[in-house]
Structures are given as structure tokens and as C-alpha cells.
XYZ file of N, CA, C and O in Angstrom:
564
model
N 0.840 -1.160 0.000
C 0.000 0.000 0.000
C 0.896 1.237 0.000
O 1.770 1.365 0.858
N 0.688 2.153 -0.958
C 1.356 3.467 -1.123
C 0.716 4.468 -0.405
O -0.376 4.250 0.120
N 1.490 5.952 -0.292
C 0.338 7.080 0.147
C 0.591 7.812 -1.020
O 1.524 7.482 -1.753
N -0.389 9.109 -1.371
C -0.516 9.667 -2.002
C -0.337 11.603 -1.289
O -1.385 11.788 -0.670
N -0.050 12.028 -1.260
C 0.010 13.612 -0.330
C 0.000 14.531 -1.265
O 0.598 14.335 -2.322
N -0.539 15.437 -1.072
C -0.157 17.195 -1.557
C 1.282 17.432 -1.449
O 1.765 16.714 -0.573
N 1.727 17.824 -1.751
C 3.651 18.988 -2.062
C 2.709 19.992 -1.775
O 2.049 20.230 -2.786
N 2.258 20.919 -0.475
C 2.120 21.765 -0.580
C 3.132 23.243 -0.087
O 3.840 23.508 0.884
N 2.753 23.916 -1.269
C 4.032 25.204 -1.014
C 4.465 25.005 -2.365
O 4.097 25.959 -3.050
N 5.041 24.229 -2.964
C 6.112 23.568 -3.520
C 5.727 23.451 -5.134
O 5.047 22.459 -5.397
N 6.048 24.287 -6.212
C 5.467 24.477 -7.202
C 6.257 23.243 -8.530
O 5.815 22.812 -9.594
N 7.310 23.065 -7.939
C 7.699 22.032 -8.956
C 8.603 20.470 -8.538
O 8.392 19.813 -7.518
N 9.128 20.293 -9.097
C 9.780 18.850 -8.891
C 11.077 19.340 -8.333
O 11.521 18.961 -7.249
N 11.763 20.345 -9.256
C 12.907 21.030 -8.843
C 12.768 21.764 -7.306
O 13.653 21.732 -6.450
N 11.646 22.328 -7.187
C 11.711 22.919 -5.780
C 12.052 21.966 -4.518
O 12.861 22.234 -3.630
N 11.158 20.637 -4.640
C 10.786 19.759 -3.930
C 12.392 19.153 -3.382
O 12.718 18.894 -2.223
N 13.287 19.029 -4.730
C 14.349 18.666 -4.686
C 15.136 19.396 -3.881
O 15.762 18.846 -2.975
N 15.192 20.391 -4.046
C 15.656 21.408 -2.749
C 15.486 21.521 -1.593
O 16.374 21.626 -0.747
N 14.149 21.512 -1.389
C 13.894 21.315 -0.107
C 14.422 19.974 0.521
O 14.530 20.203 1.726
N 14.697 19.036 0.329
C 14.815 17.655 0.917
C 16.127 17.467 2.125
O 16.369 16.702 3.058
N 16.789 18.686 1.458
C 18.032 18.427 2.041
C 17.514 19.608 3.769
O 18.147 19.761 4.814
N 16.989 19.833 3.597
C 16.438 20.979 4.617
C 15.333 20.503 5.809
O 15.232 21.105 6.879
N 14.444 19.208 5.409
C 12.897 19.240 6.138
C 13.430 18.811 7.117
O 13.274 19.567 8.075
N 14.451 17.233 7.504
C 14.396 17.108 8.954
C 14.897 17.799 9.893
O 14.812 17.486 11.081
N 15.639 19.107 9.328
C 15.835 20.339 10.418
C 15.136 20.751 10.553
O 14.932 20.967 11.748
N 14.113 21.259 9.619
C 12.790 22.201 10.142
C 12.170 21.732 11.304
O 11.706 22.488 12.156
N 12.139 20.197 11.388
C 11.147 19.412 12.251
C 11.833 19.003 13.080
O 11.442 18.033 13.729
N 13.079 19.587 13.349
C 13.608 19.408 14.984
C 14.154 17.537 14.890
O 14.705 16.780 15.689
N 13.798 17.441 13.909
C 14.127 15.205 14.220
C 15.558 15.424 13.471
O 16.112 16.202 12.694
N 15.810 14.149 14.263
C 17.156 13.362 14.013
C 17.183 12.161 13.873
O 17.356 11.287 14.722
N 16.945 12.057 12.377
C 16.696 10.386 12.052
C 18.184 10.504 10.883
O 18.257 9.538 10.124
N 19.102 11.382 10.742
C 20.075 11.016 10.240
C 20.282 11.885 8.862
O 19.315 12.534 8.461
N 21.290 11.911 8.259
C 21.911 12.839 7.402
C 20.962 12.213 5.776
O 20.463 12.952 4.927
N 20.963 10.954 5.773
C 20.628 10.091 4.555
C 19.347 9.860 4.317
O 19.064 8.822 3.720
N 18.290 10.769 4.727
C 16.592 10.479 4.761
C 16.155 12.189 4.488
O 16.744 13.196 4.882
N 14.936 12.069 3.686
C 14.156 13.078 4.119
C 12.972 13.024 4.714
O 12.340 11.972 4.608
N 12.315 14.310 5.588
C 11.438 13.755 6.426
C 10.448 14.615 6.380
O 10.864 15.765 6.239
N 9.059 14.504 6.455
C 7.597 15.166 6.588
C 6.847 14.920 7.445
O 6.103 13.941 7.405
N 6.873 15.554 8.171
C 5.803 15.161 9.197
C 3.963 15.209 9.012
O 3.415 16.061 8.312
N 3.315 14.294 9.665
C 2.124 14.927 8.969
C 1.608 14.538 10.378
O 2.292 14.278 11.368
N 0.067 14.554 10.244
C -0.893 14.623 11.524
C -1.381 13.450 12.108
O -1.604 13.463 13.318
N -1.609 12.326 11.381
C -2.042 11.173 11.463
C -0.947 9.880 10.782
O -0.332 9.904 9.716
N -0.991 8.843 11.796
C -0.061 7.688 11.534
C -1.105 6.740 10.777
O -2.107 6.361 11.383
N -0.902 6.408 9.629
C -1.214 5.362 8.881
C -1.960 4.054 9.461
O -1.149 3.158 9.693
N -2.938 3.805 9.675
C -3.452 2.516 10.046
C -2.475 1.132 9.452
O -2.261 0.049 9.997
N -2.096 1.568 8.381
C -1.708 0.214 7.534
C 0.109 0.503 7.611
O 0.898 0.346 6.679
N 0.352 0.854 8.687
C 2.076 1.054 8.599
C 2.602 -0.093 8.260
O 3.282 -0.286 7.252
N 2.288 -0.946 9.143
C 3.158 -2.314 9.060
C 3.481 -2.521 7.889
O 4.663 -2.695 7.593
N 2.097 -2.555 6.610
C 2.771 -3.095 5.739
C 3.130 -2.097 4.897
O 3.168 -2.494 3.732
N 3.428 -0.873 5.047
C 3.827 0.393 4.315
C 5.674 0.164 4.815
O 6.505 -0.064 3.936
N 5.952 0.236 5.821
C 6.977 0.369 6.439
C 7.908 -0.288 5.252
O 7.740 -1.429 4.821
N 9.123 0.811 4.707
C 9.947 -0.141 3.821
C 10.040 -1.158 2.668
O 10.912 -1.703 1.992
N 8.551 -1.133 2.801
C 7.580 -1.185 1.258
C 7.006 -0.684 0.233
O 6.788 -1.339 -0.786
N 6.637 0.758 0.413
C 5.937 1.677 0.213
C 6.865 2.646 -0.144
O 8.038 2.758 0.212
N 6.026 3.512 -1.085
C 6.578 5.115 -1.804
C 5.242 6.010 -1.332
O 4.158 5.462 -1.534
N 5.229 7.112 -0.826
C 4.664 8.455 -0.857
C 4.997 8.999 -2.248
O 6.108 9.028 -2.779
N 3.507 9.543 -2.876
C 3.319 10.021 -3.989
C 3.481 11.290 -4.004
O 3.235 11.718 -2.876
N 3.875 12.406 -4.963
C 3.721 13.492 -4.233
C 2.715 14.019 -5.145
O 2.677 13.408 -6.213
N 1.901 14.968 -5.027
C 1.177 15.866 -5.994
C 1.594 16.916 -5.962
O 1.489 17.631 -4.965
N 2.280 17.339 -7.253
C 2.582 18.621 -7.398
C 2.242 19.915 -8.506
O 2.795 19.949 -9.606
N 1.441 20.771 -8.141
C 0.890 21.515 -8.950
C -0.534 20.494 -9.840
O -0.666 20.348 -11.056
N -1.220 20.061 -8.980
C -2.430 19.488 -9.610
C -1.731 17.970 -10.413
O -2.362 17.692 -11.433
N -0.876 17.254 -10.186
C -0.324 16.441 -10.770
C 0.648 14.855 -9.881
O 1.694 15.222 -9.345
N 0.429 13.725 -9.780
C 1.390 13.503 -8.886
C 2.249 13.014 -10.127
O 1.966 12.282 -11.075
N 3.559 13.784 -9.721
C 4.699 13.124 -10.401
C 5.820 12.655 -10.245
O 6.451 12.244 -11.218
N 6.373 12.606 -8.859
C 7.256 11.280 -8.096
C 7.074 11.160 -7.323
O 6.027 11.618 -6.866
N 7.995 10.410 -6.515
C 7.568 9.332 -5.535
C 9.037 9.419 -4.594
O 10.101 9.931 -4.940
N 8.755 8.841 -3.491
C 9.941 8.363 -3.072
C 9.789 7.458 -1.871
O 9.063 7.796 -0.936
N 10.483 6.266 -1.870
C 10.660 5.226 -0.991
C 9.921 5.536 1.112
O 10.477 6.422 1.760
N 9.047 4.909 1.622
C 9.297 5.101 2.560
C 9.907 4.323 3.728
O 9.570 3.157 3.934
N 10.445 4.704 4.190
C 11.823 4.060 5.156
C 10.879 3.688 6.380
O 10.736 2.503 6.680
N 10.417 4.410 6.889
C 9.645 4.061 7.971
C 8.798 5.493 8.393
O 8.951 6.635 7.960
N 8.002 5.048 9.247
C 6.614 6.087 9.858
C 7.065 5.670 11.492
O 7.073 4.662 12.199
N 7.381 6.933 11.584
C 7.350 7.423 13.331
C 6.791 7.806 14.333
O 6.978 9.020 14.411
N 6.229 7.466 15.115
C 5.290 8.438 16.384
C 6.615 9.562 16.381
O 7.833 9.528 16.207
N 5.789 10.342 16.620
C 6.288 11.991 17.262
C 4.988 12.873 18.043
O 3.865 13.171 17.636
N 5.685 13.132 19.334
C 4.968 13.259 20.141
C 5.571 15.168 21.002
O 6.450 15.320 21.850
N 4.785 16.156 20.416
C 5.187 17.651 20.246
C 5.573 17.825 21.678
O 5.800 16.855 22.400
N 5.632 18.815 22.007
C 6.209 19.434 23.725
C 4.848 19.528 24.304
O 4.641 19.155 25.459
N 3.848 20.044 23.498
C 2.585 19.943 24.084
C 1.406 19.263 24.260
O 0.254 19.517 24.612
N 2.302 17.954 23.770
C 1.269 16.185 23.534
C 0.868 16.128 22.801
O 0.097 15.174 22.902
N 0.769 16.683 21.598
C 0.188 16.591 20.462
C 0.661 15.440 19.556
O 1.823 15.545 19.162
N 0.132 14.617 19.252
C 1.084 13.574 18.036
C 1.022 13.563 16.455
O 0.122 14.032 15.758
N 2.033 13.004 16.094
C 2.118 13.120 14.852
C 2.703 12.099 14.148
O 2.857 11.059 14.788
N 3.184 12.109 12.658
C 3.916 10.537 12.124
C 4.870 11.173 11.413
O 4.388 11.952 10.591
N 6.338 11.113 11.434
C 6.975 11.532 10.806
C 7.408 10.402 9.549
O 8.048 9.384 9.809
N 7.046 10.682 8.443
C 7.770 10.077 7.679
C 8.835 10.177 6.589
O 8.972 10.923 5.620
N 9.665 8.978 7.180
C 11.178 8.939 6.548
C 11.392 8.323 5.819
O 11.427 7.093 5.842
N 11.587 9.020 5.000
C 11.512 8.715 3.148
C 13.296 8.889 2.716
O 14.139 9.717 3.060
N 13.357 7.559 1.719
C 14.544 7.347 0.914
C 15.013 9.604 0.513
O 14.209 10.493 0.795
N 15.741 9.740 0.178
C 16.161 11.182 -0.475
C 16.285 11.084 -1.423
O 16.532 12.118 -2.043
N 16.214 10.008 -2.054
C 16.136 9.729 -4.014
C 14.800 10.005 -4.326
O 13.878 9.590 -3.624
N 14.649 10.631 -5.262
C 13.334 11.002 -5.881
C 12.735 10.277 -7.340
O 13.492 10.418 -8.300
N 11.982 9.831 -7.492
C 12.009 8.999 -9.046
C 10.446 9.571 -9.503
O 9.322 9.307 -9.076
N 10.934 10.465 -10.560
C 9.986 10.748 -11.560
C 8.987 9.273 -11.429
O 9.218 8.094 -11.161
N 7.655 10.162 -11.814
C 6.371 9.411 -12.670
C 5.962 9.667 -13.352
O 6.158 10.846 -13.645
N 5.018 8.861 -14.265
C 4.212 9.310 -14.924
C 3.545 10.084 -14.909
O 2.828 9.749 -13.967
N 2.968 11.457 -15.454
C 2.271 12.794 -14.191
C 0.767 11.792 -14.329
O 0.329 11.196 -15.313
N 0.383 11.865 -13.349
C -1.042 11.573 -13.738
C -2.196 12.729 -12.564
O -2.109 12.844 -11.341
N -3.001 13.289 -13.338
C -3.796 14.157 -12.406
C -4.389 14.584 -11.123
O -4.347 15.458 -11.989
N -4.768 14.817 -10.268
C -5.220 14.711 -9.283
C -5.697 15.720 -8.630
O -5.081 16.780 -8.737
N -7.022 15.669 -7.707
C -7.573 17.257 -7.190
C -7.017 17.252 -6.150
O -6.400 16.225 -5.868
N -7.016 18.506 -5.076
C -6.737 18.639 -3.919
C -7.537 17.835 -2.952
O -8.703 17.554 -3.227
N -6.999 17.455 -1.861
C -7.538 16.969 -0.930
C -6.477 17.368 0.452
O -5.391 17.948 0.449
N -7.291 16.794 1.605
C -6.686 17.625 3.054
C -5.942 16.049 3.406
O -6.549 14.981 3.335
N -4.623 16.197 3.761
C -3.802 15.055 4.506
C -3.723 13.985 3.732
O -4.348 14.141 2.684
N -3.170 12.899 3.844
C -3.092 12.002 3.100
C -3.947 11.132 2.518
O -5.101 11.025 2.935
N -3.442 10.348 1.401
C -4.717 8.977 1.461
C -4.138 7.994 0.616
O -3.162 8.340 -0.050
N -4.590 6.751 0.516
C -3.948 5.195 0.601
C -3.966 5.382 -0.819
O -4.820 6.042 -1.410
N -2.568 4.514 -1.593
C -2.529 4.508 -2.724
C -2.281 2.897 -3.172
O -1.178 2.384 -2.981
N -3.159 2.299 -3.656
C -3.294 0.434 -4.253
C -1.634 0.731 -5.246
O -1.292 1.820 -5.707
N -0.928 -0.454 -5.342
C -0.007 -0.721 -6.170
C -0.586 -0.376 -6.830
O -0.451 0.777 -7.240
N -1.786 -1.414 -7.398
C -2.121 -1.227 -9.226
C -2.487 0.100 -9.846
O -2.545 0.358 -11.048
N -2.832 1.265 -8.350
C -3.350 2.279 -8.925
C -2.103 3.539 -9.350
O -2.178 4.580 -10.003
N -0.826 2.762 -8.527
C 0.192 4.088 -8.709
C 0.987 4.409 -10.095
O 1.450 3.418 -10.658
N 1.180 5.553 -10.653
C 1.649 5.749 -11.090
C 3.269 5.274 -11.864
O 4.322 5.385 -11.236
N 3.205 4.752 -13.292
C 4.420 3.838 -13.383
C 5.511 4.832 -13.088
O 5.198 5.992 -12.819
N 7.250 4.310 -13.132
C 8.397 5.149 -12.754
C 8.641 5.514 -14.400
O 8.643 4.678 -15.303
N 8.827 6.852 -14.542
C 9.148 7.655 -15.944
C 10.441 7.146 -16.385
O 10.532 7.025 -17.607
N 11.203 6.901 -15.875
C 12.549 6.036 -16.221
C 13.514 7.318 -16.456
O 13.253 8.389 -15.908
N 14.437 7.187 -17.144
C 15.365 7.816 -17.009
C 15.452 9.498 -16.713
O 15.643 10.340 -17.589
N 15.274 9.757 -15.339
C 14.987 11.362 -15.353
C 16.128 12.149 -15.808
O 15.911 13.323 -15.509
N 17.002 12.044 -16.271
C 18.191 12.851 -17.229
C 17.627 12.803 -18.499
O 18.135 13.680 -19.197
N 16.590 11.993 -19.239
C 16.221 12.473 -20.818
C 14.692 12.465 -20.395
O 13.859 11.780 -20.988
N 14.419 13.224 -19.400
C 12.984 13.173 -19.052
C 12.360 14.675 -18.972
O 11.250 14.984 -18.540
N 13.415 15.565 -19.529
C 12.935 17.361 -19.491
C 11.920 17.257 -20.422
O 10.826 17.629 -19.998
N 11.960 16.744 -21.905
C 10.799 17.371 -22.345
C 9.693 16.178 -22.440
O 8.663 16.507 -23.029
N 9.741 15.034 -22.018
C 8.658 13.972 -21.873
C 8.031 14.440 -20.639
O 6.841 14.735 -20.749
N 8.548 14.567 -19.536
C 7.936 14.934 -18.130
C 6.554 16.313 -19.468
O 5.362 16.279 -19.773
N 7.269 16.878 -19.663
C 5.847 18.252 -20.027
C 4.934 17.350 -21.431
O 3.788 17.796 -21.401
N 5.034 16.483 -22.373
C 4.451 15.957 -22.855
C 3.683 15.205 -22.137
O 2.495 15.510 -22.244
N 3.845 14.570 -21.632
C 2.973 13.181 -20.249
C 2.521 14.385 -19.287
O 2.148 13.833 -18.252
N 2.416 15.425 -19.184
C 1.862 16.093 -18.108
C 0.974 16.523 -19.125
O -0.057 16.926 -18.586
N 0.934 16.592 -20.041
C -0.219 17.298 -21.219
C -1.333 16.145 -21.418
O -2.562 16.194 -21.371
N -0.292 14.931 -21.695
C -1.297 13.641 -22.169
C -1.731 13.441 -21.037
O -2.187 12.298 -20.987
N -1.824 13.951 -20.121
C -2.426 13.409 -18.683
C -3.571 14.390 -18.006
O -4.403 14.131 -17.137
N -3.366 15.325 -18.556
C -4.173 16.660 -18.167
C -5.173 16.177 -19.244
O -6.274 16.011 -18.718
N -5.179 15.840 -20.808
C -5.959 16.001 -21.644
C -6.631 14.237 -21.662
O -7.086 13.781 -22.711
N -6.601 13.422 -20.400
C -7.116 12.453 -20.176
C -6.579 10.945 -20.905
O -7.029 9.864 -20.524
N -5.624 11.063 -21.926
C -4.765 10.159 -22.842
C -4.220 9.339 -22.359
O -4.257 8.249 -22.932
N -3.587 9.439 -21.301
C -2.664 8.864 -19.944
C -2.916 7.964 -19.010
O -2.080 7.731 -18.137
């Protein structure tokens, strides 16, 4: 089972990439130099079998178009008891296929069969990524 999330803030693939090297400072965790990390509000019912199995989808700009490995889902528990799930995701990013998607609030479960295939080589993927984001917007995809 995959998740699927909003990139929100975050207008492109390139931005996203930037940021990665930055989130588990924002969030005060120390899960290590070699992960990136997001915290969100709610821990996954289905961790177990997400844990180290699983990719988080991202949607970006009305589109999800990569993915990246998740390492594991964390309790995190704020100064003021509040909890949360941090998840620690591979720092490799792998293009997808863009395929569409509306907004929605927090996460939600993504079926293998339903995710998005891997675009393959993201070094000859500048001008296919904007073709497949067209054939995907215009329902072809």
C-alpha cells in the first residue's frame, strides 16, 4: 500500500528537490543525514505493511509526479502532547508518470495497481515529463 500527499508550497519537482536536504531540520528530528522527512498529523493505520515497502506520492501543482521510498513512519509526540507521524523517506526522488489529481486535506492510501508507473530515465525526461503532463491533463494517460 502506497500514500498519495499534496507537495504543498512547492510548485515544482525542482523545488521539492531542494527542499529535501532541509525538512528534517525544520522538524527538529534526528533520524540522520541520509533520509528526508515530513511530518504529517495522522499515523497510517496500515504502517506495518507500508513500512519499507511503500513510496509516498507526491502531488505537485495538480499532478502527482514522483515518488519516493518510505523508510519508515514514526510516532512523534510535540512538547505539548500533540502527536504526529513523521515520515522517513529514501532522499532519491524517481519521476512518474504525471497523472492528475484534485486537492484533498492530509493524506490517502494509494493500491499498487493504482500508482503511477516510474518515468525512467529522469536525465532524458525534461521534455517527456511536459508531454505526459499534457497527455495526462488532456485524459490520454
Amino acid at each position: 500500500m502506497h500514500m498519495v500527499k499534496l507537495c504543498v508550497g512547492v510548485s515544482s519537482f525542482e523545488e521539492l528537490e531542494s527542499y529535501r536536504d532541509e525538512r528534517a531540520h525544520w522538524w527538529g528530528a534526528n533520524y540522520g543525514e541520509d533520509v528526508h522527512v515530513h511530518r504529517t498529523r495522522m499515523m497510517p493505520k496500515r504502517r506495518e505493511e507500508m513500512e519499507g515497502r511503500s513510496s509516498i506520492y507526491w502531488v505537485i501543482a495538480g499532478s502527482i509526479v514522483c515518488r519516493q521510498q518510505i523508510l519508515q513512519l514514526a510516532p512523534y509526540t510535540d512538547a505539548e502532547g500533540k502527536d504526529y507521524c513523521d515520515i522517513i523517506m529514501s532522499r532519491e526522488l524517481t519521476r512518474v508518470v504525471p497523472y492528475p489529481k484534485r486537492p484533498f486535506q492530509g493524506w490517502r492510501y494509494l493500491r499498487p495497481e493504482d500508482a503511477p508507473p516510474d518515468l525512467g530515465d529522469a536525465g532524458a525526461a525534461g521534455n517527456s515529463m511536459e508531454i505526459a503532463a499534457e497527455l495526462a491533463r488532456l485524459g490520454l494517460l
